[in-house]
Amino acid sequence: MGKFLLWAIIILAVLMVSRILNHQKAQARQAAERRQAAQSKAAAEEMVRCAHCQIYLPRSEAYMSRGKTWCCAEHARLGLKQ
Ligand SMILES: [Zn+2]
């Protein structure tokens, strides 16, 4: 009976340790994934400058026309007029 209890405690301890290790690994993986996601988002959100008012804005929000970038349709119109 004493031997059985000892083994039960050892098995429980091993299970607990492996659970803690798995949890730490999962956390490290999640942190790495978050870092990667942040990096790829930063790369996707390259900043460009409006050729009219010189304001910086994300490329995804910029207007592109004749090889230049603009912050809005109005500035694209004004800039292309010159
Ligand atoms: Zn502008």
PDB file of C-alpha atoms and ligand atoms in Angstrom:
ATOM      1  CA  MET A   1       0.000   0.000   0.000  1.00  0.00           C
ATOM      2  CA  GLY A   2       2.833   2.368   0.886  1.00  0.00           C
ATOM      3  CA  LYS A   3       4.517   1.574  -2.429  1.00  0.00           C
ATOM      4  CA  PHE A   4       1.290   2.266  -4.329  1.00  0.00           C
ATOM      5  CA  LEU A   5       0.912   5.682  -2.660  1.00  0.00           C
ATOM      6  CA  LEU A   6       4.527   6.534  -3.438  1.00  0.00           C
ATOM      7  CA  TRP A   7       4.019   5.676  -7.120  1.00  0.00           C
ATOM      8  CA  ALA A   8       0.776   7.636  -7.226  1.00  0.00           C
ATOM      9  CA  ILE A   9       2.576  10.697  -5.849  1.00  0.00           C
ATOM     10  CA  ILE A  10       5.474  10.275  -8.315  1.00  0.00           C
ATOM     11  CA  ILE A  11       3.072   9.974 -11.270  1.00  0.00           C
ATOM     12  CA  LEU A  12       1.112  13.022 -10.137  1.00  0.00           C
ATOM     13  CA  ALA A  13       4.338  15.008  -9.733  1.00  0.00           C
ATOM     14  CA  VAL A  14       5.508  14.023 -13.241  1.00  0.00           C
ATOM     15  CA  LEU A  15       2.135  14.978 -14.704  1.00  0.00           C
ATOM     16  CA  MET A  16       2.226  18.349 -12.942  1.00  0.00           C
ATOM     17  CA  VAL A  17       5.778  19.105 -14.106  1.00  0.00           C
ATOM     18  CA  SER A  18       4.987  18.155 -17.708  1.00  0.00           C
ATOM     19  CA  ARG A  19       1.873  20.336 -17.577  1.00  0.00           C
ATOM     20  CA  ILE A  20       3.858  23.306 -16.314  1.00  0.00           C
ATOM     21  CA  LEU A  21       6.519  22.783 -18.996  1.00  0.00           C
ATOM     22  CA  ASN A  22       3.887  22.503 -21.738  1.00  0.00           C
ATOM     23  CA  HIS A  23       2.241  25.658 -20.470  1.00  0.00           C
ATOM     24  CA  GLN A  24       5.539  27.552 -20.566  1.00  0.00           C
ATOM     25  CA  LYS A  25       6.259  26.273 -24.088  1.00  0.00           C
ATOM     26  CA  ALA A  26       2.804  27.326 -25.256  1.00  0.00           C
ATOM     27  CA  GLN A  27       3.316  30.780 -23.768  1.00  0.00           C
ATOM     28  CA  ALA A  28       6.711  31.154 -25.465  1.00  0.00           C
ATOM     29  CA  ARG A  29       5.189  30.064 -28.782  1.00  0.00           C
ATOM     30  CA  GLN A  30       2.310  32.522 -28.391  1.00  0.00           C
ATOM     31  CA  ALA A  31       4.740  35.349 -27.629  1.00  0.00           C
ATOM     32  CA  ALA A  32       6.808  34.476 -30.714  1.00  0.00           C
ATOM     33  CA  GLU A  33       3.674  34.373 -32.866  1.00  0.00           C
ATOM     34  CA  ARG A  34       2.550  37.745 -31.525  1.00  0.00           C
ATOM     35  CA  ARG A  35       5.991  39.231 -32.280  1.00  0.00           C
ATOM     36  CA  GLN A  36       5.881  37.846 -35.815  1.00  0.00           C
ATOM     37  CA  ALA A  37       2.370  39.154 -36.368  1.00  0.00           C
ATOM     38  CA  ALA A  38       3.431  42.601 -35.160  1.00  0.00           C
ATOM     39  CA  GLN A  39       6.455  42.566 -37.459  1.00  0.00           C
ATOM     40  CA  SER A  40       4.513  41.517 -40.553  1.00  0.00           C
ATOM     41  CA  LYS A  41       1.864  44.125 -39.747  1.00  0.00           C
ATOM     42  CA  ALA A  42       4.551  46.819 -39.485  1.00  0.00           C
ATOM     43  CA  ALA A  43       5.986  45.696 -42.825  1.00  0.00           C
ATOM     44  CA  ALA A  44       2.546  45.785 -44.433  1.00  0.00           C
ATOM     45  CA  GLU A  45       1.862  49.223 -42.957  1.00  0.00           C
ATOM     46  CA  GLU A  46       4.746  50.981 -44.688  1.00  0.00           C
ATOM     47  CA  MET A  47       4.439  54.750 -44.298  1.00  0.00           C
ATOM     48  CA  VAL A  48       4.257  56.962 -47.358  1.00  0.00           C
ATOM     49  CA  ARG A  49       4.126  60.717 -47.715  1.00  0.00           C
ATOM     50  CA  CYS A  50       1.487  62.867 -49.341  1.00  0.00           C
ATOM     51  CA  ALA A  51       3.161  64.752 -52.213  1.00  0.00           C
ATOM     52  CA  HIS A  52       0.950  67.788 -51.537  1.00  0.00           C
ATOM     53  CA  CYS A  53       0.840  68.361 -47.742  1.00  0.00           C
ATOM     54  CA  GLN A  54       3.843  66.111 -46.773  1.00  0.00           C
ATOM     55  CA  ILE A  55       1.795  64.237 -44.167  1.00  0.00           C
ATOM     56  CA  TYR A  56       2.776  60.597 -43.472  1.00  0.00           C
ATOM     57  CA  LEU A  57       0.130  57.908 -43.712  1.00  0.00           C
ATOM     58  CA  PRO A  58      -0.024  54.110 -44.097  1.00  0.00           C
ATOM     59  CA  ARG A  59       0.371  52.928 -47.684  1.00  0.00           C
ATOM     60  CA  SER A  60      -2.936  51.056 -47.424  1.00  0.00           C
ATOM     61  CA  GLU A  61      -4.744  54.379 -46.858  1.00  0.00           C
ATOM     62  CA  ALA A  62      -2.851  56.399 -49.445  1.00  0.00           C
ATOM     63  CA  TYR A  63      -4.065  57.360 -52.905  1.00  0.00           C
ATOM     64  CA  MET A  64      -1.630  56.365 -55.652  1.00  0.00           C
ATOM     65  CA  SER A  65      -1.530  58.333 -58.857  1.00  0.00           C
ATOM     66  CA  ARG A  66       1.184  58.877 -61.490  1.00  0.00           C
ATOM     67  CA  GLY A  67       3.856  57.311 -59.264  1.00  0.00           C
ATOM     68  CA  LYS A  68       3.123  59.621 -56.330  1.00  0.00           C
ATOM     69  CA  THR A  69       1.205  59.083 -53.123  1.00  0.00           C
ATOM     70  CA  TRP A  70      -1.493  61.353 -51.731  1.00  0.00           C
ATOM     71  CA  CYS A  71      -3.420  61.466 -48.470  1.00  0.00           C
ATOM     72  CA  CYS A  72      -6.789  62.101 -50.117  1.00  0.00           C
ATOM     73  CA  ALA A  73      -8.427  62.509 -53.507  1.00  0.00           C
ATOM     74  CA  GLU A  74      -8.463  66.287 -53.079  1.00  0.00           C
ATOM     75  CA  HIS A  75      -4.683  66.501 -52.672  1.00  0.00           C
ATOM     76  CA  ALA A  76      -4.171  64.113 -55.598  1.00  0.00           C
ATOM     77  CA  ARG A  77      -6.262  66.491 -57.729  1.00  0.00           C
ATOM     78  CA  LEU A  78      -4.422  69.588 -56.454  1.00  0.00           C
ATOM     79  CA  GLY A  79      -0.994  67.985 -56.789  1.00  0.00           C
ATOM     80  CA  LEU A  80      -1.556  66.731 -60.316  1.00  0.00           C
ATOM     81  CA  LYS A  81      -2.800  70.146 -61.448  1.00  0.00           C
ATOM     82  CA  GLN A  82       0.595  71.777 -60.773  1.00  0.00           C
TER      83      GLN A  82
HETATM   84 ZN    ZN B   1      -2.223  65.652 -48.409  1.00  0.00          ZN
END
